[in-house]
Structures are given as structure tokens and as C-alpha cells.
Backbone as XML, in Angstrom:
<?xml version="1.0"?>
<chain id="A" units="angstrom">
  <residue number="1" name="VAL">
    <atom name="N" x="-20.064" y="1.830" z="0.431"/>
    <atom name="CA" x="-20.420" y="1.171" z="1.521"/>
    <atom name="C" x="-22.208" y="0.621" z="1.177"/>
  </residue>
  <residue number="2" name="VAL">
    <atom name="N" x="-22.438" y="-0.643" z="1.838"/>
    <atom name="CA" x="-23.515" y="-1.018" z="2.355"/>
    <atom name="C" x="-22.853" y="-1.303" z="3.686"/>
  </residue>
  <residue number="3" name="ALA">
    <atom name="N" x="-24.515" y="-0.578" z="4.331"/>
    <atom name="CA" x="-25.069" y="-0.849" z="5.645"/>
    <atom name="C" x="-26.058" y="-1.890" z="5.841"/>
  </residue>
  <residue number="4" name="PRO">
    <atom name="N" x="-25.262" y="-3.818" z="5.787"/>
    <atom name="CA" x="-26.208" y="-5.010" z="6.199"/>
    <atom name="C" x="-27.137" y="-4.903" z="7.243"/>
  </residue>
  <residue number="5" name="ALA">
    <atom name="N" x="-27.798" y="-5.473" z="7.458"/>
    <atom name="CA" x="-28.769" y="-5.416" z="8.938"/>
    <atom name="C" x="-28.559" y="-5.256" z="10.282"/>
  </residue>
  <residue number="6" name="SER">
    <atom name="N" x="-27.052" y="-6.502" z="10.095"/>
    <atom name="CA" x="-26.795" y="-6.822" z="11.851"/>
    <atom name="C" x="-25.709" y="-5.239" z="12.034"/>
  </residue>
  <residue number="7" name="GLY">
    <atom name="N" x="-25.479" y="-3.607" z="11.282"/>
    <atom name="CA" x="-25.427" y="-2.587" z="11.810"/>
    <atom name="C" x="-23.652" y="-2.590" z="12.309"/>
  </residue>
  <residue number="8" name="SER">
    <atom name="N" x="-23.543" y="-3.840" z="10.909"/>
    <atom name="CA" x="-21.608" y="-4.083" z="11.148"/>
    <atom name="C" x="-21.803" y="-3.380" z="8.810"/>
  </residue>
  <residue number="9" name="VAL">
    <atom name="N" x="-20.297" y="-2.803" z="9.526"/>
    <atom name="CA" x="-20.083" y="-2.235" z="7.443"/>
    <atom name="C" x="-19.684" y="-3.153" z="6.361"/>
  </residue>
  <residue number="10" name="ALA">
    <atom name="N" x="-20.562" y="-2.829" z="5.259"/>
    <atom name="CA" x="-20.048" y="-3.610" z="4.705"/>
    <atom name="C" x="-19.229" y="-2.741" z="3.289"/>
  </residue>
  <residue number="11" name="LEU">
    <atom name="N" x="-18.006" y="-3.118" z="2.656"/>
    <atom name="CA" x="-17.062" y="-2.848" z="1.884"/>
    <atom name="C" x="-17.477" y="-3.689" z="0.121"/>
  </residue>
  <residue number="12" name="SER">
    <atom name="N" x="-17.973" y="-2.966" z="-0.862"/>
    <atom name="CA" x="-19.005" y="-3.141" z="-2.002"/>
    <atom name="C" x="-16.913" y="-4.103" z="-2.502"/>
  </residue>
  <residue number="13" name="GLY">
    <atom name="N" x="-17.505" y="-4.561" z="-3.509"/>
    <atom name="CA" x="-15.671" y="-5.582" z="-3.833"/>
    <atom name="C" x="-14.967" y="-4.552" z="-4.041"/>
  </residue>
  <residue number="14" name="GLU">
    <atom name="N" x="-15.561" y="-3.290" z="-4.812"/>
    <atom name="CA" x="-14.243" y="-2.715" z="-5.182"/>
    <atom name="C" x="-12.942" y="-2.036" z="-4.038"/>
  </residue>
  <residue number="15" name="ALA">
    <atom name="N" x="-14.008" y="-1.547" z="-3.231"/>
    <atom name="CA" x="-12.853" y="-1.783" z="-1.300"/>
    <atom name="C" x="-12.728" y="-1.915" z="-0.931"/>
  </residue>
  <residue number="16" name="ASN">
    <atom name="N" x="-12.955" y="-3.807" z="-0.839"/>
    <atom name="CA" x="-12.552" y="-5.190" z="-0.369"/>
    <atom name="C" x="-11.310" y="-5.535" z="-0.966"/>
  </residue>
  <residue number="17" name="VAL">
    <atom name="N" x="-10.464" y="-4.695" z="-2.601"/>
    <atom name="CA" x="-9.990" y="-5.209" z="-2.976"/>
    <atom name="C" x="-8.890" y="-4.280" z="-2.706"/>
  </residue>
  <residue number="18" name="ARG">
    <atom name="N" x="-9.360" y="-2.998" z="-2.543"/>
    <atom name="CA" x="-8.272" y="-1.402" z="-1.885"/>
    <atom name="C" x="-8.209" y="-1.349" z="-0.588"/>
  </residue>
  <residue number="19" name="LEU">
    <atom name="N" x="-8.861" y="-2.568" z="0.180"/>
    <atom name="CA" x="-8.393" y="-2.723" z="1.715"/>
    <atom name="C" x="-7.548" y="-3.645" z="1.889"/>
  </residue>
  <residue number="20" name="ALA">
    <atom name="N" x="-7.632" y="-4.619" z="1.001"/>
    <atom name="CA" x="-6.647" y="-5.285" z="0.900"/>
    <atom name="C" x="-5.484" y="-4.812" z="-0.050"/>
  </residue>
  <residue number="21" name="GLN">
    <atom name="N" x="-5.755" y="-3.970" z="-1.586"/>
    <atom name="CA" x="-3.778" y="-3.858" z="-1.706"/>
    <atom name="C" x="-3.147" y="-3.236" z="-0.249"/>
  </residue>
  <residue number="22" name="TYR">
    <atom name="N" x="-4.040" y="-2.297" z="0.462"/>
    <atom name="CA" x="-3.445" y="-1.370" z="1.451"/>
    <atom name="C" x="-2.646" y="-1.586" z="2.324"/>
  </residue>
  <residue number="23" name="SER">
    <atom name="N" x="-3.665" y="-2.720" z="3.922"/>
    <atom name="CA" x="-3.169" y="-3.688" z="3.989"/>
    <atom name="C" x="-1.799" y="-4.685" z="4.380"/>
  </residue>
  <residue number="24" name="GLY">
    <atom name="N" x="-2.556" y="-5.133" z="1.969"/>
    <atom name="CA" x="-0.446" y="-5.809" z="2.429"/>
    <atom name="C" x="0.252" y="-4.773" z="2.011"/>
  </residue>
  <residue number="25" name="GLN">
    <atom name="N" x="0.432" y="-3.617" z="1.779"/>
    <atom name="CA" x="1.903" y="-2.450" z="2.242"/>
    <atom name="C" x="2.335" y="-1.785" z="3.229"/>
  </residue>
  <residue number="26" name="THR">
    <atom name="N" x="1.627" y="-2.950" z="4.088"/>
    <atom name="CA" x="1.489" y="-2.235" z="5.862"/>
    <atom name="C" x="2.083" y="-3.023" z="6.219"/>
  </residue>
  <residue number="27" name="LYS">
    <atom name="N" x="2.916" y="-2.921" z="7.389"/>
    <atom name="CA" x="3.553" y="-3.963" z="8.481"/>
    <atom name="C" x="2.823" y="-3.328" z="9.813"/>
  </residue>
  <residue number="28" name="PHE">
    <atom name="N" x="3.354" y="-3.672" z="10.868"/>
    <atom name="CA" x="3.177" y="-3.039" z="12.286"/>
    <atom name="C" x="4.338" y="-4.683" z="13.032"/>
  </residue>
  <residue number="29" name="VAL">
    <atom name="N" x="5.866" y="-4.093" z="12.779"/>
    <atom name="CA" x="6.522" y="-5.290" z="13.297"/>
    <atom name="C" x="7.450" y="-5.348" z="14.850"/>
  </residue>
  <residue number="30" name="SER">
    <atom name="N" x="7.402" y="-5.734" z="15.864"/>
    <atom name="CA" x="8.122" y="-5.345" z="17.078"/>
    <atom name="C" x="7.642" y="-3.881" z="16.898"/>
  </residue>
  <residue number="31" name="GLY">
    <atom name="N" x="7.038" y="-2.872" z="17.148"/>
    <atom name="CA" x="6.464" y="-1.203" z="17.839"/>
    <atom name="C" x="6.952" y="-0.740" z="16.977"/>
  </residue>
  <residue number="32" name="LYS">
    <atom name="N" x="6.616" y="-0.936" z="15.440"/>
    <atom name="CA" x="7.275" y="0.108" z="14.402"/>
    <atom name="C" x="6.491" y="-0.148" z="13.436"/>
  </residue>
  <residue number="33" name="ASN">
    <atom name="N" x="6.114" y="0.922" z="12.758"/>
    <atom name="CA" x="5.654" y="0.283" z="11.081"/>
    <atom name="C" x="5.964" y="0.096" z="10.685"/>
  </residue>
  <residue number="34" name="PHE">
    <atom name="N" x="6.583" y="-0.437" z="9.136"/>
    <atom name="CA" x="6.673" y="-0.340" z="7.841"/>
    <atom name="C" x="5.413" y="-0.597" z="6.625"/>
  </residue>
  <residue number="35" name="PHE">
    <atom name="N" x="5.914" y="0.282" z="5.453"/>
    <atom name="CA" x="5.001" y="0.390" z="4.069"/>
    <atom name="C" x="6.624" y="0.224" z="3.149"/>
  </residue>
  <residue number="36" name="GLN">
    <atom name="N" x="5.309" y="-0.372" z="2.257"/>
    <atom name="CA" x="6.395" y="-1.385" z="1.035"/>
    <atom name="C" x="6.388" y="0.034" z="0.286"/>
  </residue>
  <residue number="37" name="ASN">
    <atom name="N" x="7.121" y="0.027" z="0.171"/>
    <atom name="CA" x="7.737" y="1.080" z="-1.464"/>
    <atom name="C" x="8.346" y="0.140" z="-2.835"/>
  </residue>
  <residue number="38" name="GLY">
    <atom name="N" x="7.575" y="-0.489" z="-3.211"/>
    <atom name="CA" x="7.948" y="-1.209" z="-4.317"/>
    <atom name="C" x="9.140" y="-2.564" z="-3.611"/>
  </residue>
  <residue number="39" name="LYS">
    <atom name="N" x="10.157" y="-3.207" z="-4.094"/>
    <atom name="CA" x="10.126" y="-4.641" z="-3.539"/>
    <atom name="C" x="10.654" y="-4.129" z="-1.553"/>
  </residue>
  <residue number="40" name="GLU">
    <atom name="N" x="10.665" y="-2.354" z="-1.442"/>
    <atom name="CA" x="11.161" y="-3.380" z="0.109"/>
    <atom name="C" x="10.632" y="-2.263" z="1.376"/>
  </residue>
  <residue number="41" name="TRP">
    <atom name="N" x="11.128" y="-2.570" z="2.449"/>
    <atom name="CA" x="10.024" y="-1.664" z="3.332"/>
    <atom name="C" x="10.906" y="-1.018" z="4.011"/>
  </residue>
  <residue number="42" name="VAL">
    <atom name="N" x="9.657" y="0.580" z="4.591"/>
    <atom name="CA" x="10.600" y="1.198" z="5.378"/>
    <atom name="C" x="9.277" y="1.637" z="6.066"/>
  </residue>
  <residue number="43" name="ASP">
    <atom name="N" x="10.809" y="1.342" z="7.484"/>
    <atom name="CA" x="10.321" y="2.500" z="8.674"/>
    <atom name="C" x="9.719" y="4.200" z="8.333"/>
  </residue>
  <residue number="44" name="PRO">
    <atom name="N" x="8.959" y="4.707" z="8.298"/>
    <atom name="CA" x="8.857" y="6.333" z="8.263"/>
    <atom name="C" x="9.005" y="7.309" z="8.848"/>
  </residue>
  <residue number="45" name="ALA">
    <atom name="N" x="9.439" y="6.115" z="10.521"/>
    <atom name="CA" x="10.909" y="6.801" z="11.099"/>
    <atom name="C" x="12.352" y="7.345" z="10.232"/>
  </residue>
  <residue number="46" name="VAL">
    <atom name="N" x="12.590" y="6.743" z="9.369"/>
    <atom name="CA" x="13.327" y="7.242" z="7.760"/>
    <atom name="C" x="13.701" y="8.312" z="7.571"/>
  </residue>
  <residue number="47" name="GLN">
    <atom name="N" x="12.526" y="9.339" z="7.304"/>
    <atom name="CA" x="12.080" y="10.631" z="6.825"/>
    <atom name="C" x="12.674" y="12.222" z="7.719"/>
  </residue>
  <residue number="48" name="SER">
    <atom name="N" x="12.487" y="11.138" z="8.917"/>
    <atom name="CA" x="13.136" y="12.571" z="10.272"/>
    <atom name="C" x="14.736" y="12.601" z="10.406"/>
  </residue>
  <residue number="49" name="PHE">
    <atom name="N" x="15.175" y="11.175" z="10.053"/>
    <atom name="CA" x="16.483" y="11.231" z="10.410"/>
    <atom name="C" x="18.010" y="11.265" z="9.314"/>
  </residue>
  <residue number="50" name="GLN">
    <atom name="N" x="16.674" y="12.206" z="8.034"/>
    <atom name="CA" x="18.337" y="12.732" z="7.305"/>
    <atom name="C" x="18.952" y="12.932" z="7.810"/>
  </residue>
  <residue number="51" name="ASN">
    <atom name="N" x="19.462" y="13.304" z="8.459"/>
    <atom name="CA" x="21.268" y="13.872" z="8.781"/>
    <atom name="C" x="22.138" y="12.944" z="9.748"/>
  </residue>
  <residue number="52" name="ALA">
    <atom name="N" x="20.797" y="11.792" z="10.444"/>
    <atom name="CA" x="21.538" y="11.189" z="10.700"/>
    <atom name="C" x="22.612" y="9.749" z="9.718"/>
  </residue>
  <residue number="53" name="LYS">
    <atom name="N" x="24.162" y="8.915" z="10.250"/>
    <atom name="CA" x="24.527" y="8.064" z="10.360"/>
    <atom name="C" x="23.368" y="6.983" z="9.323"/>
  </residue>
  <residue number="54" name="ARG">
    <atom name="N" x="24.309" y="6.738" z="8.184"/>
    <atom name="CA" x="23.616" y="5.710" z="7.314"/>
    <atom name="C" x="24.132" y="4.745" z="7.009"/>
  </residue>
  <residue number="55" name="LEU">
    <atom name="N" x="24.156" y="3.384" z="7.480"/>
    <atom name="CA" x="24.464" y="2.518" z="7.265"/>
    <atom name="C" x="24.015" y="1.233" z="6.092"/>
  </residue>
  <residue number="56" name="ARG">
    <atom name="N" x="24.787" y="1.362" z="5.391"/>
    <atom name="CA" x="23.737" y="0.290" z="3.591"/>
    <atom name="C" x="25.102" y="-0.761" z="4.248"/>
  </residue>
  <residue number="57" name="ILE">
    <atom name="N" x="24.348" y="-1.883" z="3.925"/>
    <atom name="CA" x="24.198" y="-3.560" z="4.865"/>
    <atom name="C" x="23.571" y="-4.579" z="3.514"/>
  </residue>
  <residue number="58" name="LYS">
    <atom name="N" x="24.598" y="-4.643" z="2.201"/>
    <atom name="CA" x="24.321" y="-5.995" z="1.824"/>
    <atom name="C" x="23.633" y="-7.508" z="2.722"/>
  </residue>
  <residue number="59" name="PHE">
    <atom name="N" x="22.422" y="-7.561" z="3.002"/>
    <atom name="CA" x="21.718" y="-8.747" z="2.451"/>
    <atom name="C" x="22.420" y="-9.720" z="2.569"/>
  </residue>
  <residue number="60" name="ASN">
    <atom name="N" x="22.462" y="-10.901" z="3.774"/>
    <atom name="CA" x="23.535" y="-11.986" z="2.936"/>
    <atom name="C" x="24.872" y="-12.119" z="3.546"/>
  </residue>
  <residue number="61" name="SER">
    <atom name="N" x="25.306" y="-10.673" z="3.911"/>
    <atom name="CA" x="26.855" y="-10.948" z="3.956"/>
    <atom name="C" x="26.941" y="-11.360" z="5.778"/>
  </residue>
  <residue number="62" name="PRO">
    <atom name="N" x="28.473" y="-10.748" z="6.132"/>
    <atom name="CA" x="28.999" y="-10.677" z="6.821"/>
    <atom name="C" x="28.418" y="-10.362" z="7.280"/>
  </residue>
  <residue number="63" name="GLU">
    <atom name="N" x="28.478" y="-8.358" z="7.411"/>
    <atom name="CA" x="28.243" y="-6.958" z="7.916"/>
    <atom name="C" x="27.030" y="-7.614" z="8.373"/>
  </residue>
  <residue number="64" name="TYR">
    <atom name="N" x="25.835" y="-8.041" z="7.651"/>
    <atom name="CA" x="24.257" y="-8.333" z="7.778"/>
    <atom name="C" x="24.447" y="-8.619" z="9.080"/>
  </residue>
  <residue number="65" name="PHE">
    <atom name="N" x="25.374" y="-10.129" z="9.083"/>
    <atom name="CA" x="24.556" y="-11.263" z="10.350"/>
    <atom name="C" x="25.572" y="-10.172" z="11.596"/>
  </residue>
  <residue number="66" name="ASP">
    <atom name="N" x="26.737" y="-9.433" z="11.428"/>
    <atom name="CA" x="27.726" y="-8.778" z="12.140"/>
    <atom name="C" x="25.796" y="-7.853" z="12.860"/>
  </residue>
  <residue number="67" name="LEU">
    <atom name="N" x="25.384" y="-7.832" z="11.957"/>
    <atom name="CA" x="24.411" y="-6.536" z="12.509"/>
    <atom name="C" x="23.294" y="-7.510" z="13.327"/>
  </residue>
  <residue number="68" name="ALA">
    <atom name="N" x="22.645" y="-8.066" z="12.579"/>
    <atom name="CA" x="21.623" y="-9.367" z="13.699"/>
    <atom name="C" x="23.020" y="-10.022" z="14.217"/>
  </residue>
  <residue number="69" name="ASN">
    <atom name="N" x="23.597" y="-9.898" z="15.142"/>
    <atom name="CA" x="24.191" y="-10.985" z="16.835"/>
    <atom name="C" x="25.174" y="-9.526" z="17.590"/>
  </residue>
  <residue number="70" name="SER">
    <atom name="N" x="25.099" y="-8.082" z="16.968"/>
    <atom name="CA" x="25.277" y="-7.041" z="17.720"/>
    <atom name="C" x="24.173" y="-6.324" z="18.217"/>
  </residue>
  <residue number="71" name="LYS">
    <atom name="N" x="23.709" y="-6.366" z="17.200"/>
    <atom name="CA" x="22.077" y="-5.297" z="17.767"/>
    <atom name="C" x="20.677" y="-6.002" z="17.283"/>
  </residue>
  <residue number="72" name="PRO">
    <atom name="N" x="20.539" y="-7.373" z="18.486"/>
    <atom name="CA" x="19.232" y="-8.112" z="18.853"/>
    <atom name="C" x="18.052" y="-7.846" z="17.870"/>
  </residue>
  <residue number="73" name="GLY">
    <atom name="N" x="17.576" y="-6.461" z="18.862"/>
    <atom name="CA" x="16.093" y="-5.524" z="18.844"/>
    <atom name="C" x="15.564" y="-6.238" z="16.997"/>
  </residue>
  <residue number="74" name="ALA">
    <atom name="N" x="17.306" y="-5.275" z="16.229"/>
    <atom name="CA" x="16.979" y="-5.818" z="14.863"/>
    <atom name="C" x="16.696" y="-6.725" z="13.696"/>
  </residue>
  <residue number="75" name="LEU">
    <atom name="N" x="15.843" y="-7.890" z="15.017"/>
    <atom name="CA" x="16.082" y="-8.843" z="14.333"/>
    <atom name="C" x="14.484" y="-8.811" z="13.271"/>
  </residue>
  <residue number="76" name="PRO">
    <atom name="N" x="14.028" y="-8.905" z="14.390"/>
    <atom name="CA" x="12.796" y="-8.766" z="14.324"/>
    <atom name="C" x="12.508" y="-8.033" z="12.256"/>
  </residue>
  <residue number="77" name="TRP">
    <atom name="N" x="12.841" y="-7.203" z="12.666"/>
    <atom name="CA" x="12.638" y="-5.930" z="11.170"/>
    <atom name="C" x="12.891" y="-6.277" z="10.171"/>
  </residue>
  <residue number="78" name="LEU">
    <atom name="N" x="15.194" y="-7.330" z="10.528"/>
    <atom name="CA" x="15.379" y="-7.678" z="9.372"/>
    <atom name="C" x="14.827" y="-8.737" z="8.861"/>
  </residue>
  <residue number="79" name="ALA">
    <atom name="N" x="13.677" y="-9.751" z="9.532"/>
    <atom name="CA" x="12.935" y="-11.282" z="8.858"/>
    <atom name="C" x="11.897" y="-10.267" z="7.699"/>
  </residue>
  <residue number="80" name="LEU">
    <atom name="N" x="12.290" y="-9.048" z="7.547"/>
    <atom name="CA" x="10.553" y="-8.400" z="7.077"/>
    <atom name="C" x="11.278" y="-8.829" z="5.234"/>
  </residue>
  <residue number="81" name="GLY">
    <atom name="N" x="12.635" y="-9.885" z="5.368"/>
    <atom name="CA" x="12.919" y="-9.248" z="3.552"/>
    <atom name="C" x="14.231" y="-8.282" z="3.879"/>
  </residue>
  <residue number="82" name="GLN">
    <atom name="N" x="14.890" y="-9.186" z="2.434"/>
    <atom name="CA" x="16.015" y="-8.940" z="1.738"/>
    <atom name="C" x="16.496" y="-6.812" z="1.857"/>
  </residue>
  <residue number="83" name="ASN">
    <atom name="N" x="15.411" y="-6.726" z="1.013"/>
    <atom name="CA" x="15.358" y="-4.963" z="1.619"/>
    <atom name="C" x="14.589" y="-4.264" z="2.649"/>
  </residue>
  <residue number="84" name="VAL">
    <atom name="N" x="15.165" y="-3.976" z="3.209"/>
    <atom name="CA" x="14.453" y="-2.797" z="4.431"/>
    <atom name="C" x="15.269" y="-1.146" z="4.855"/>
  </residue>
  <residue number="85" name="GLN">
    <atom name="N" x="14.571" y="-0.498" z="5.130"/>
    <atom name="CA" x="14.917" y="0.289" z="6.223"/>
    <atom name="C" x="14.609" y="0.576" z="6.862"/>
  </residue>
  <residue number="86" name="PHE">
    <atom name="N" x="15.487" y="0.857" z="8.389"/>
    <atom name="CA" x="14.757" y="1.308" z="9.617"/>
    <atom name="C" x="16.009" y="1.912" z="10.296"/>
  </residue>
  <residue number="87" name="VAL">
    <atom name="N" x="15.244" y="2.635" z="11.470"/>
    <atom name="CA" x="15.935" y="3.563" z="12.305"/>
    <atom name="C" x="16.067" y="3.074" z="13.801"/>
  </residue>
  <residue number="88" name="LEU">
    <atom name="N" x="17.184" y="2.711" z="13.971"/>
    <atom name="CA" x="17.893" y="2.047" z="15.185"/>
    <atom name="C" x="18.491" y="2.704" z="15.933"/>
  </residue>
  <residue number="89" name="ASP">
    <atom name="N" x="18.939" y="2.921" z="17.334"/>
    <atom name="CA" x="19.141" y="3.527" z="17.549"/>
    <atom name="C" x="20.023" y="5.358" z="17.447"/>
  </residue>
  <residue number="90" name="GLY">
    <atom name="N" x="19.054" y="6.026" z="16.877"/>
    <atom name="CA" x="19.151" y="6.975" z="16.324"/>
    <atom name="C" x="20.523" y="6.779" z="14.712"/>
  </residue>
  <residue number="91" name="GLU">
    <atom name="N" x="20.251" y="5.853" z="14.308"/>
    <atom name="CA" x="21.396" y="5.416" z="13.236"/>
    <atom name="C" x="19.603" y="4.808" z="12.048"/>
  </residue>
  <residue number="92" name="VAL">
    <atom name="N" x="20.481" y="5.130" z="10.140"/>
    <atom name="CA" x="19.479" y="5.332" z="9.329"/>
    <atom name="C" x="19.712" y="3.289" z="9.493"/>
  </residue>
  <residue number="93" name="TYR">
    <atom name="N" x="19.362" y="1.792" z="9.184"/>
    <atom name="CA" x="20.218" y="1.268" z="8.666"/>
    <atom name="C" x="19.463" y="0.516" z="7.221"/>
  </residue>
  <residue number="94" name="GLU">
    <atom name="N" x="19.926" y="0.447" z="5.691"/>
    <atom name="CA" x="19.446" y="0.435" z="4.374"/>
    <atom name="C" x="20.228" y="-0.920" z="4.452"/>
  </residue>
  <residue number="95" name="ILE">
    <atom name="N" x="18.844" y="-2.287" z="3.904"/>
    <atom name="CA" x="19.773" y="-3.031" z="4.257"/>
    <atom name="C" x="18.862" y="-4.060" z="2.667"/>
  </residue>
  <residue number="96" name="TYR">
    <atom name="N" x="20.573" y="-4.038" z="2.002"/>
    <atom name="CA" x="19.755" y="-3.755" z="-0.099"/>
    <atom name="C" x="20.383" y="-5.668" z="-0.196"/>
  </residue>
  <residue number="97" name="GLU">
    <atom name="N" x="19.700" y="-6.052" z="-1.416"/>
    <atom name="CA" x="19.736" y="-7.221" z="-2.248"/>
    <atom name="C" x="21.259" y="-7.619" z="-2.915"/>
  </residue>
</chain>
């Protein structure tokens, strides 16, 4: 790390690459942090709900659209992609391709 004359902190090239990779692996969406695990986005709250009811829902299925219609609060999280896990109303939802 190099401190430029302006007083702000400048990162080395390698540190900039690591920062870009890390920031690409996290997203804050509608009040929740999500972390990318492979091709899946995971709400870390899922770990706290090991014994909760789990609902596996295939992306783009009738059940997927039922969820989107019945739980509009989940829409921003569903927009993360085809593989997402999140907690909503004490239940764990796993959207998969």
C-alpha cells in the first residue's frame, strides 16, 4: 500500500485486482448481503437457519413465478440470477437451474 501526496491511500496493482475480485463476489440487495459461491448467490443468513423449512424451486418454473407473485419482497433477490439461496419469513429458499 502506497500513500500518495494527497493523503488518500493508493493500492498496489495486485491489491486492486484482489479488491475487484472480492467486490465482484459480494452484493448488497434489498437489505441483504449476498456472497457468490461458484455460480450461486447465497444469503449468509441461510447458515443460521439450518433447521428451517427449505423450499427448492426450479428457476423459471411455475413454482418460481408463484413465489414471485406471492412474495414480492423476494423479487430483488430473485433478480440475482438462476441460482440463489435466501431466507424469507423464516424459510430458506433455494432457486436452482
